[in-house]
Coordinates of C-alpha atoms in Angstrom, one line a residue:
X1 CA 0.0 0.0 0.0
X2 CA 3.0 2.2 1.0
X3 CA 4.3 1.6 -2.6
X4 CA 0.8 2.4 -3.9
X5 CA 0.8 5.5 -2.8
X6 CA 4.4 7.1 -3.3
X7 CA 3.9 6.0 -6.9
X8 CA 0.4 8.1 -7.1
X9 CA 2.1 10.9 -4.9
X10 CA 4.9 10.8 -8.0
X11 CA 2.8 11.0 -10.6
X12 CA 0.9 13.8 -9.0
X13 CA 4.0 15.7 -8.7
X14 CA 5.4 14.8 -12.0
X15 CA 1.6 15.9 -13.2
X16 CA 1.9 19.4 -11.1
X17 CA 5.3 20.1 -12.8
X18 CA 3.6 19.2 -16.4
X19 CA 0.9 21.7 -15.7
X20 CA 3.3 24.7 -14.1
X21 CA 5.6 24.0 -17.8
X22 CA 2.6 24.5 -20.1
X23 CA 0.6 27.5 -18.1
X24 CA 1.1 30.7 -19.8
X25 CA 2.8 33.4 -17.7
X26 CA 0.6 36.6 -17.2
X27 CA 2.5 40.2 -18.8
X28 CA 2.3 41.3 -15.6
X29 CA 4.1 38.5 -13.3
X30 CA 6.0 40.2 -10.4
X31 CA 9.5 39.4 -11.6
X32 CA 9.0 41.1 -15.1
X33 CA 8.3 44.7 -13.2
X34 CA 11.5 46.4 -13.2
X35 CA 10.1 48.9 -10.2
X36 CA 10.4 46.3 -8.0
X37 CA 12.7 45.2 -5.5
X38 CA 15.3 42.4 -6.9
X39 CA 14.7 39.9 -4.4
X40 CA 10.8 40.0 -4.9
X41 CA 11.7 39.2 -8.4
X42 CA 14.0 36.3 -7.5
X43 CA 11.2 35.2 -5.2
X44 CA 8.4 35.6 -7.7
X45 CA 10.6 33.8 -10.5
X46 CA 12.2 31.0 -8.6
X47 CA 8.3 29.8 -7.3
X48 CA 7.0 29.3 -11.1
X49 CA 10.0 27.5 -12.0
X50 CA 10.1 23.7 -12.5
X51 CA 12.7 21.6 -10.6
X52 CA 14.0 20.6 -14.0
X53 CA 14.0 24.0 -15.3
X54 CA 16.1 24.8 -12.1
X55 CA 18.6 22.1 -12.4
X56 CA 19.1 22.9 -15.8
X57 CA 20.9 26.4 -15.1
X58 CA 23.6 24.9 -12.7
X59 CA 25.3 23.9 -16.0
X60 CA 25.9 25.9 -19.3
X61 CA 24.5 25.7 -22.3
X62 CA 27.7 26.0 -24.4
X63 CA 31.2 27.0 -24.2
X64 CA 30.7 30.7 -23.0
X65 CA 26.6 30.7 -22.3
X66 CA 24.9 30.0 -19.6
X67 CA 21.6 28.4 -20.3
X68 CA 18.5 30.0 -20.4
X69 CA 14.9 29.0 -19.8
X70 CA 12.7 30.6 -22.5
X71 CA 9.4 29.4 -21.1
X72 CA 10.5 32.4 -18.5
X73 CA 12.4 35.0 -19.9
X74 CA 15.3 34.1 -18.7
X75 CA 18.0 34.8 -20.9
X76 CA 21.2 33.1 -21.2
X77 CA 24.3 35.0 -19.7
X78 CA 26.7 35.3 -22.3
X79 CA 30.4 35.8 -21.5
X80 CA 34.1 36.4 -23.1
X81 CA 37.1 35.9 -21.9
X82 CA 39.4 38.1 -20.4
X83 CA 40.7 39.8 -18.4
X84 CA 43.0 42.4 -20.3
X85 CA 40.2 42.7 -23.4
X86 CA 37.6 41.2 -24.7
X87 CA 38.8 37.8 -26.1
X88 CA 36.8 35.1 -28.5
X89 CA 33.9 32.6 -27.0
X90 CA 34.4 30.6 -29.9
X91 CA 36.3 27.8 -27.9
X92 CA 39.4 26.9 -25.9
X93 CA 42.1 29.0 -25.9
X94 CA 43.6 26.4 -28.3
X95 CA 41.1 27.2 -30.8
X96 CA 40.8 30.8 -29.8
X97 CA 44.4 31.3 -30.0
X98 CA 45.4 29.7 -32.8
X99 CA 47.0 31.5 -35.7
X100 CA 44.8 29.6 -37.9
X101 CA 41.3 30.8 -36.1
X102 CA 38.5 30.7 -37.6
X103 CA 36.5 33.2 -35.5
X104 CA 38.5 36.4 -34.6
X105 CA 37.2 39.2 -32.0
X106 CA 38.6 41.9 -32.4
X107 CA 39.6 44.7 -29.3
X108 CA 41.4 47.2 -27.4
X109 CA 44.6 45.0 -25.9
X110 CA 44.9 46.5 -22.8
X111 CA 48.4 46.5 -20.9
X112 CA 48.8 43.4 -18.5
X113 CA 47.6 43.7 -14.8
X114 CA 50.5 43.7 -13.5
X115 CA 51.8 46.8 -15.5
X116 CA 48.5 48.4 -14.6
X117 CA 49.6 48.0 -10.5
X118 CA 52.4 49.4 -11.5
X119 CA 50.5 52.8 -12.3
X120 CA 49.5 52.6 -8.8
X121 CA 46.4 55.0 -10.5
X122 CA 42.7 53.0 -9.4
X123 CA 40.9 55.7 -11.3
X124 CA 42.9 54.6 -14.6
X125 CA 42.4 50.8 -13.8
X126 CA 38.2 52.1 -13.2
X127 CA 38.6 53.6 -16.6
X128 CA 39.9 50.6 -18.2
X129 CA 37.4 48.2 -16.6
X130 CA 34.6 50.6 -17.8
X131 CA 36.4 50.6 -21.5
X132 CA 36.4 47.2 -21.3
X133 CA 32.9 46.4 -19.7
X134 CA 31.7 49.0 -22.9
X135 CA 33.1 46.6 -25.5
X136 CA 31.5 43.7 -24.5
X137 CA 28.1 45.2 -24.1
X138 CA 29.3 46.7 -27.9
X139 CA 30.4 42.9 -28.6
X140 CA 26.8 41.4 -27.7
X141 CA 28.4 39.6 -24.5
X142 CA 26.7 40.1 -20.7
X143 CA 30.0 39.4 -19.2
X144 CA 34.0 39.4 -19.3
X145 CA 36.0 36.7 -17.0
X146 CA 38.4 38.9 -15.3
X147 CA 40.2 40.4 -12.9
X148 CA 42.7 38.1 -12.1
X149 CA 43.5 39.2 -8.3
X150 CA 45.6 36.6 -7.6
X151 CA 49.0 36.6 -5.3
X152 CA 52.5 35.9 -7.0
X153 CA 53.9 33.8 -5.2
X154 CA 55.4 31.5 -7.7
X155 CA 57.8 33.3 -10.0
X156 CA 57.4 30.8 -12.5
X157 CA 53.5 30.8 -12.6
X158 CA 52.3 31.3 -16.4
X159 CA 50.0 33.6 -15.5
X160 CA 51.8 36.2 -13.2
X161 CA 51.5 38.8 -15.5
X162 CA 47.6 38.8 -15.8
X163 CA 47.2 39.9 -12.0
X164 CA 48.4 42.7 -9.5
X165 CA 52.0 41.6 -8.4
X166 CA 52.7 40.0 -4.9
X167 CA 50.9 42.6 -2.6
X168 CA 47.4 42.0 -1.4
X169 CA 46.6 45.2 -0.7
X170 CA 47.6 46.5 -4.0
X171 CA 45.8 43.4 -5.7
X172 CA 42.5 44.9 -3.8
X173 CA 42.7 48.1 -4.6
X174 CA 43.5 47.2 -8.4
X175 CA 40.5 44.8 -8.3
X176 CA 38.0 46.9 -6.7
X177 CA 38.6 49.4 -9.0
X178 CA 38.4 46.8 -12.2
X179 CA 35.1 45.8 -10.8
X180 CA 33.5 49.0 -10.2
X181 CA 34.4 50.3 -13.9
X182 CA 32.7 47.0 -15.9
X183 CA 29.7 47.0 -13.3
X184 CA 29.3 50.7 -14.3
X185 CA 28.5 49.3 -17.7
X186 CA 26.0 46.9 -16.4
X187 CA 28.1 44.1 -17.5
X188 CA 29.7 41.0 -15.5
X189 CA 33.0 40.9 -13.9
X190 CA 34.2 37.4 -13.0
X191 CA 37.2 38.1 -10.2
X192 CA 39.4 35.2 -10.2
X193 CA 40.5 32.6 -9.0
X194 CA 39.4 31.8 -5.9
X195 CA 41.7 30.9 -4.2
X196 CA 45.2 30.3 -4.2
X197 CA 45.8 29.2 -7.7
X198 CA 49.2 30.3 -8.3
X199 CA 51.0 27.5 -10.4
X200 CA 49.9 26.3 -13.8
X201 CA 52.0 22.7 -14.1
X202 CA 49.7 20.2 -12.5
X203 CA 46.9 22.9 -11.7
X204 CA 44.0 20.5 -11.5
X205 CA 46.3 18.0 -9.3
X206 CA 47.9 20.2 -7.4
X207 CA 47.1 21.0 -3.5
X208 CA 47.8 24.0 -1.6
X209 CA 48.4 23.6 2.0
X210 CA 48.0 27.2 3.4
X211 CA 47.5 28.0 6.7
X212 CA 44.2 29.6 7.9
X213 CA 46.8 32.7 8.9
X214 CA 48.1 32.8 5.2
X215 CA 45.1 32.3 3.9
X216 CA 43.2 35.0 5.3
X217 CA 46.4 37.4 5.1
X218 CA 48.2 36.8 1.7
X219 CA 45.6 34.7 -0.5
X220 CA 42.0 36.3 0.4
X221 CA 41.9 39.8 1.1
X222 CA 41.5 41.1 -2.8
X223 CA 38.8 38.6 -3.1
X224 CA 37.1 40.2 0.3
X225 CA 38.0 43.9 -1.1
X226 CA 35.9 42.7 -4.3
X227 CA 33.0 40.8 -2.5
X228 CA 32.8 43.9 0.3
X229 CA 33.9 47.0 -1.6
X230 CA 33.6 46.1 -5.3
X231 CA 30.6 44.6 -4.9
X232 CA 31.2 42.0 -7.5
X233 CA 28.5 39.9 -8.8
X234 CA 30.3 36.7 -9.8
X235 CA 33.8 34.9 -8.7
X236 CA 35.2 32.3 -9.9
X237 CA 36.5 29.1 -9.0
X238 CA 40.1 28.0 -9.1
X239 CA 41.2 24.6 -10.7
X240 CA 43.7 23.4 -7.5
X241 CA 42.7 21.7 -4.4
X242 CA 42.8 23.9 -1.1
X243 CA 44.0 21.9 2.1
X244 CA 42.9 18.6 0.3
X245 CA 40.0 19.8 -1.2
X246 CA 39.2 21.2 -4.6
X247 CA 38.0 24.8 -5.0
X248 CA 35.1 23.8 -6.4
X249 CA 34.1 21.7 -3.8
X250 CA 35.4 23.4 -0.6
X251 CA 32.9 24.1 1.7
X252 CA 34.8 26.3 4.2
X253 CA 36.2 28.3 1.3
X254 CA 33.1 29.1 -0.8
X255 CA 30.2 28.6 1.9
X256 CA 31.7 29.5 5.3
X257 CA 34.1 32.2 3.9
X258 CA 32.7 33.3 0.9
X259 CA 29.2 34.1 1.6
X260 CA 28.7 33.9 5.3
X261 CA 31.9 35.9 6.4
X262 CA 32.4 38.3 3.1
X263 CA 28.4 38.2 2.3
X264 CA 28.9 37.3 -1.5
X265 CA 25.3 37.5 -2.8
X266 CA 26.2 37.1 -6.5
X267 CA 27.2 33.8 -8.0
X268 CA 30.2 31.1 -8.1
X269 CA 31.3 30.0 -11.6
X270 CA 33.6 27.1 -12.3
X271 CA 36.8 27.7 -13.9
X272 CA 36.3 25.8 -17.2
X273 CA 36.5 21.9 -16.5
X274 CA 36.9 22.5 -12.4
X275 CA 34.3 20.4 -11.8
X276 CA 35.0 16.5 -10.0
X277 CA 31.7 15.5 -8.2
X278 CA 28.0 16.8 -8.1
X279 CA 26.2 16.7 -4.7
X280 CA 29.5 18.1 -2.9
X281 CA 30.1 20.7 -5.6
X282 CA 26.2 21.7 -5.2
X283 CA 26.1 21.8 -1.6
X284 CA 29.3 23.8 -1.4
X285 CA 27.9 27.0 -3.2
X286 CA 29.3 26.4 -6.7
X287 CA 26.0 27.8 -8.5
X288 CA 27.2 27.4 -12.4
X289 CA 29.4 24.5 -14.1
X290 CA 31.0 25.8 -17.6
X291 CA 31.5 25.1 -20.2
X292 CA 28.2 23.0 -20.6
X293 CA 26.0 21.3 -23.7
X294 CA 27.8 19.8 -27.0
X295 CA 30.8 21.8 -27.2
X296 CA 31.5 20.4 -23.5
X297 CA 30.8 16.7 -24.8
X298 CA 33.2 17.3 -27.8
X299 CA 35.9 18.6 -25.2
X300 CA 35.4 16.0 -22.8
X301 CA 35.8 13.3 -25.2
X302 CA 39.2 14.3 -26.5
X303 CA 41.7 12.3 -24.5
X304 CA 44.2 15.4 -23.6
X305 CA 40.9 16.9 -22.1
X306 CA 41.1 14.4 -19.4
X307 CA 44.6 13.4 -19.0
X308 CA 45.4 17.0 -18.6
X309 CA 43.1 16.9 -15.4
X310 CA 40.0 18.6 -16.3
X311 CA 36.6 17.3 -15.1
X312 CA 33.0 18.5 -16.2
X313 CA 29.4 17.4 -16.8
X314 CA 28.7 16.6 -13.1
X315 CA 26.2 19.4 -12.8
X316 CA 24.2 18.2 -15.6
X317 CA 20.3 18.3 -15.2
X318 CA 20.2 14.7 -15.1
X319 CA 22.9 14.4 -12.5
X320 CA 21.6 17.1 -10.4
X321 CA 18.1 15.7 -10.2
X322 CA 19.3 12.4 -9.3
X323 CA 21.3 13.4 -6.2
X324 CA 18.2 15.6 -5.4
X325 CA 15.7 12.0 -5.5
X326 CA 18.6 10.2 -3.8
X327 CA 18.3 13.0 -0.7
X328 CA 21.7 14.3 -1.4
X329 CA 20.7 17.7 -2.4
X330 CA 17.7 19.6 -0.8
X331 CA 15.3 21.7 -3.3
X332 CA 16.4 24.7 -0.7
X333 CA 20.4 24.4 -2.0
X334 CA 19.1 24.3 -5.6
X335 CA 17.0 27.4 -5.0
X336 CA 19.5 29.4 -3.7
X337 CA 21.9 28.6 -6.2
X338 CA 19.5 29.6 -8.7
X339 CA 18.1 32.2 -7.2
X340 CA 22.2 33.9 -7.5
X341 CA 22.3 33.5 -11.3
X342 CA 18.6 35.1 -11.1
X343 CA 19.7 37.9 -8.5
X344 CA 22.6 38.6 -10.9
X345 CA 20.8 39.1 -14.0
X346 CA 18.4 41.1 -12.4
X347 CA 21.1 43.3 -11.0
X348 CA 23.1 43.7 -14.2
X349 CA 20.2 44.6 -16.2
X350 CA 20.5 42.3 -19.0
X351 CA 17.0 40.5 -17.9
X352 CA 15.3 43.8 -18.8
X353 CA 17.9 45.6 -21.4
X354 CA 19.6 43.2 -22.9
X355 CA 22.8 43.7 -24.5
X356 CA 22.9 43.4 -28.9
X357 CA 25.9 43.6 -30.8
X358 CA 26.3 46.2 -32.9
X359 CA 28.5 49.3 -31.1
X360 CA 31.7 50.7 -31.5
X361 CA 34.6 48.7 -30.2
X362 CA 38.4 49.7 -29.9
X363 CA 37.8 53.4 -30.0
X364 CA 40.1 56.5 -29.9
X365 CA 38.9 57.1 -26.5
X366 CA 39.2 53.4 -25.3
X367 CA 42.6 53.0 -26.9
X368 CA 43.5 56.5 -24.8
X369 CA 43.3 54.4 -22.2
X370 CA 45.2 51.3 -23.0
X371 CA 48.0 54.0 -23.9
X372 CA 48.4 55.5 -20.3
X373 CA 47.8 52.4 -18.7
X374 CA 51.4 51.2 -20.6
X375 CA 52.9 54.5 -20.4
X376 CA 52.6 55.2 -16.7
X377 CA 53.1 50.9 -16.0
X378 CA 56.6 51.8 -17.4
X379 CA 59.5 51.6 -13.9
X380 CA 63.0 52.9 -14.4
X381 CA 64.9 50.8 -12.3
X382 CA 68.4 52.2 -12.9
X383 CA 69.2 55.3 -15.2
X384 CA 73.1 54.8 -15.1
X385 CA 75.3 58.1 -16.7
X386 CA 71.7 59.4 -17.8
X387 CA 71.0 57.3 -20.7
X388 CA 68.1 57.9 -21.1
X389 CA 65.9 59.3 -22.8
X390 CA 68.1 59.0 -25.6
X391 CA 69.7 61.4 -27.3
X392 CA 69.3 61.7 -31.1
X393 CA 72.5 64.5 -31.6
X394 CA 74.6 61.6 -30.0
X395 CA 72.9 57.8 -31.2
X396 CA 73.4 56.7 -34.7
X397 CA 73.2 53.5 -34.2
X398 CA 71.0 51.1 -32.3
X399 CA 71.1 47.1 -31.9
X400 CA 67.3 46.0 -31.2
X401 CA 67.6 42.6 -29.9
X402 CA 64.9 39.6 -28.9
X403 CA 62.2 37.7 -30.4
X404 CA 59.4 40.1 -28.6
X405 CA 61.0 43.4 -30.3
X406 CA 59.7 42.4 -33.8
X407 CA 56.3 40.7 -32.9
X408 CA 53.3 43.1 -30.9
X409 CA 53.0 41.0 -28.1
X410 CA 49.0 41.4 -26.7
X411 CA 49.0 38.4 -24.4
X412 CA 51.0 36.2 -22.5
X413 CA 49.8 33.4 -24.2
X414 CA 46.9 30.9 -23.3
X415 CA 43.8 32.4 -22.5
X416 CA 45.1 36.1 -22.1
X417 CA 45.6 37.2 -26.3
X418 CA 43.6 39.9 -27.3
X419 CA 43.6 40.3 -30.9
X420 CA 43.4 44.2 -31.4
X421 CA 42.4 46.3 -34.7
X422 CA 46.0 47.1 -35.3
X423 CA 49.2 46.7 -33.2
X424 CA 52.8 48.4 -33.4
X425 CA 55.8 46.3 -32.6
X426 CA 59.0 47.4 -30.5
X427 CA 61.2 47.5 -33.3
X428 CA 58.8 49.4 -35.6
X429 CA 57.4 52.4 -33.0
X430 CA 61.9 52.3 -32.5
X431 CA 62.8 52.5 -36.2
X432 CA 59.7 55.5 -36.8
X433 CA 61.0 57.6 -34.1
X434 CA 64.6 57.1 -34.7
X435 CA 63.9 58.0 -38.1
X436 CA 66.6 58.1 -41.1
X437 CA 69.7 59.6 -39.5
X438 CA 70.0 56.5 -37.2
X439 CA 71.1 52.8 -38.6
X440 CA 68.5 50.5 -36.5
X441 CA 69.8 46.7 -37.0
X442 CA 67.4 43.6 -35.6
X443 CA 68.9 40.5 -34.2
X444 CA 66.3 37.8 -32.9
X445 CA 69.3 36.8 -30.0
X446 CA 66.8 33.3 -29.4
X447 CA 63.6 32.2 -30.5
X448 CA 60.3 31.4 -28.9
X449 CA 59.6 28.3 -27.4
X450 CA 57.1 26.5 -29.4
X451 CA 57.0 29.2 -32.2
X452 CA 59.5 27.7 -35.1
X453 CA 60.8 24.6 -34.5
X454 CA 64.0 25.7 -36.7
X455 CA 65.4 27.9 -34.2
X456 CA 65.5 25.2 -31.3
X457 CA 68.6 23.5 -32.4
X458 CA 71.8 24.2 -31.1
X459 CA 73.4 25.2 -34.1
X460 CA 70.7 27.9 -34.5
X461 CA 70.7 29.5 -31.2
X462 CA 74.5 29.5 -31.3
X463 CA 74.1 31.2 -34.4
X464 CA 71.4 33.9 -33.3
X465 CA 73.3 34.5 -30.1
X466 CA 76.7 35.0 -32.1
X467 CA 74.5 37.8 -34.5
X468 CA 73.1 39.5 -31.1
X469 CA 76.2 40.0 -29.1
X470 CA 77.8 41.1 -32.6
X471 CA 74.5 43.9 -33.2
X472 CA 75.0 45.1 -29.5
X473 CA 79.1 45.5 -29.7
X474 CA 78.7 47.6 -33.3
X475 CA 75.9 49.6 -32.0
X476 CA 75.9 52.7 -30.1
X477 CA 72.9 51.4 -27.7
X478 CA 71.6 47.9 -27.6
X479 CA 68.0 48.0 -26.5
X480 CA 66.5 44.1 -25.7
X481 CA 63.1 42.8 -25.5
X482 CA 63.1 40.2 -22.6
X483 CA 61.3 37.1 -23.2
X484 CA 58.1 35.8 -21.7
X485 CA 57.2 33.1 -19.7
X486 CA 54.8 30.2 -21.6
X487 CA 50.9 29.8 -19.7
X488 CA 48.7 26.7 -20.9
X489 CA 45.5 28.5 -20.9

């Protein structure tokens, strides 16, 4: 009889949920009226959803979209990458990157984070974020995965340059200031990665053991400056494991610290393949798996997807609704994980204005701004017998030397190149201004890592470095582009 009855309760439910799918929603529903309070419209919207229709948005619906439920409204949240630009959706930074890419977005490059700490100016780095947040709303996007706030700790971490430096003071302020400029434009800012990712070998595998004094004093205190003075609506998720746990997962770090003692309202977004289990990463407070849908099937079946450590599709609708009938997920976790997304796109706007491509993108104005963020980034260490700035009565000659003098570098590589409407290399802004009167030779000195195969032998770099040390002996000044450090993604 028991049986009987849980089956006829079941199909009652199931029934109930039918019924709520197919009634039409009245014009006037509660969370459509953009007078009213936000979390009236949360309430309003999450109560005629269906528990499949919330389930579904814990996942995305493609590479860079979140997924929307039209039966509501509710429109999917589109992002780009960042954080120094607006950077192609179209895939991994593999694909994105590729000098063969298919899809190109094009953008202001702006100058890396850490040159932009280096100003030491938050209004500039407001401006930028603003510029930035402008072209993705001009771009069609709803939101731009950056700023990276944090620490260097690791000198040899691939992504140093994307964030503030070593100071977590500085990283807040920098942050904060990022945030408030995108937000400005009622678009998304995604401050990341929280917390402690700071090497790129082994990222997925790798576990920090920090202290709860570290932690609180080096690793998290941009991430409270953005969640308690920025205001940010989203954070995301690092790929490494945290005291044995992974970020995505960690209880202490996203419930206990995150909302309860920094009082995130906004969001949690996994870094892209960050995910390793469902009911633990749901009950945590990690609101929004990506990527999500095909292209995160196609990924996930490529072999270097896994061995390399990456782990997605656990907060599928399927998945979720299962650990929800098994009593490993309350309905009251899913709601509130849904009901972040929903506060967000409330708050940003983009439920009620949303954002159509079309606008103007790498202006004067915006590339005014990417200008004095690398002029005043520029520090003069040491200006020994007054060299410079250089003096054109007494230079004829200069020796240019290094594989980044000839090439416009706008990224560090991986997930960081921003592919701007033009660019001006080193060597050719030097050559312009040093103009006819002064002999300006190029020597490479050593090649690239990974960019031409040619120059790796020893025989080659012997070569180049025999030509370099030759330009800089005949030359009056010998000026060298420094090389870069390689980052995965």
């Amino acid at each position: 009889m028991r049986r009987v009855l849980l089956f006829a309760t079941s199909l009652l439910l199931s029934a109930a949920a039918g019924f709520q799918a197919q009634t039409p929603v009245p014009a006037d529903a509660p969370y459509k009226n953009a007078g009213l309070p936000v979390e009236k419209r949360v309430a309003d919207l999450l109560g005629r959803m269906t528990p499949e229709e919330k389930a579904a948005m814990l996942s995305g619906s493609g590479w860079m979209e979140s997924a929307p439920i039209e039966r509501l409204g509710i429109p999917a949240i589109r992002m780009a990458d960042g954080p120094m630009g607006v950077r192609s959706w179209a895939g991994s930074s593999a694909i994105t990157s590729a000098a063969n890419a298919q899809v190109r977005v094009l953008a202001t490059s702006f100058p890396s984070g850490v040159c932009m700490a280096a100003t030491w100016d938050t209004d500039l780095v407001q401006r930028e974020g603003q510029a930035i947040g402008q072209e993705v709303k001009a771009l069609g996007r709803d939101m731009i995965l950056g700023p990276t706030v944090n620490i260097n700790r690791v000198p040899l971490w691939g992504r140093n340059f994307e964030g503030y430096g070593e100071d977590p003071y500085l990283s807040g302020r920098m942050g904060v200031a990022y945030i408030r400029g995108v937000q400005s434009e009622g678009v998304i800012p995604s401050v990341k990665h929280f917390a402690a990712n700071n090497e790129e070998f082994e990222r997925h595998r790798i576990d920090a053991h920090i202290s709860e004094r570290a932690l609180h004093e080096i690793y998290l205190p941009a991430f409270k400056a953005a969640v308690e003075e920025g205001g940010v609506w989203n954070v995301m998720s690092a790929y490494n494991k945290i005291n044995g746990v992974h970020a995505g997962e960690n209880a202490p770090l996203l419930h206990d610290i995150l909302q309860r003692e920094f009082g995130f309202k906004g969001f949690v977004i996994s870094d892209w393949g960050s995910t390793y289990s469902t009911a633990p990463t749901v009950n945590a407070g990690m609101d929004l798996e990506m990527p999500g849908g095909p292209p995160m099937v196609t990924w996930m079946a490529n072999p270097h997807t896994v061995e390399s450590g990456n782990g997605d599709g656990w907060l599928t609708a399927d998945r979720v609704l299962a650990e929800v009938r098994a009593g490993h997920i309350t309905q009251g976790t899913i709601d509130d994980n849904v009901g972040r997304i929903l506060r967000v796109i409330f708050l940003s706007g983009i439920f009620d204005h949303p954002h159509t491509a079309g606008g103007a993108v790498d202006t004067p104005e915006q590339q005014a701004v990417a200008r004095q963020g690398a002029t005043e980034g520029i520090v003069l260490l040491k200006n020994e017998g007054s060299l410079l700035p250089l003096d054109a009565a007494k230079i004829h000659s200069i020796a240019v030397i290094g594989p980044n003098a000839a090439v416009a570098r706008t990224g560090g590589g991986g997930s960081s190149l921003v592919r701007p409407t033009y660019a001006i290399a080193p060597l050719d802004g030097i050559r312009d201004r040093a103009g006819s009167d002064v002999h300006v030779r190029y020597e490479m000195g050593v090649g690239m890592e990974g960019e031409n195969a040619e120059l790796d032998s020893p025989d080659a770099r012997a070569k180049m470095l025999k030509a370099a040390t030759e330009a800089a002996t005949q030359a009056d000044v010998a000026v060298v582009g420094a090389s870069r450090a390689r980052a995965s993604t």
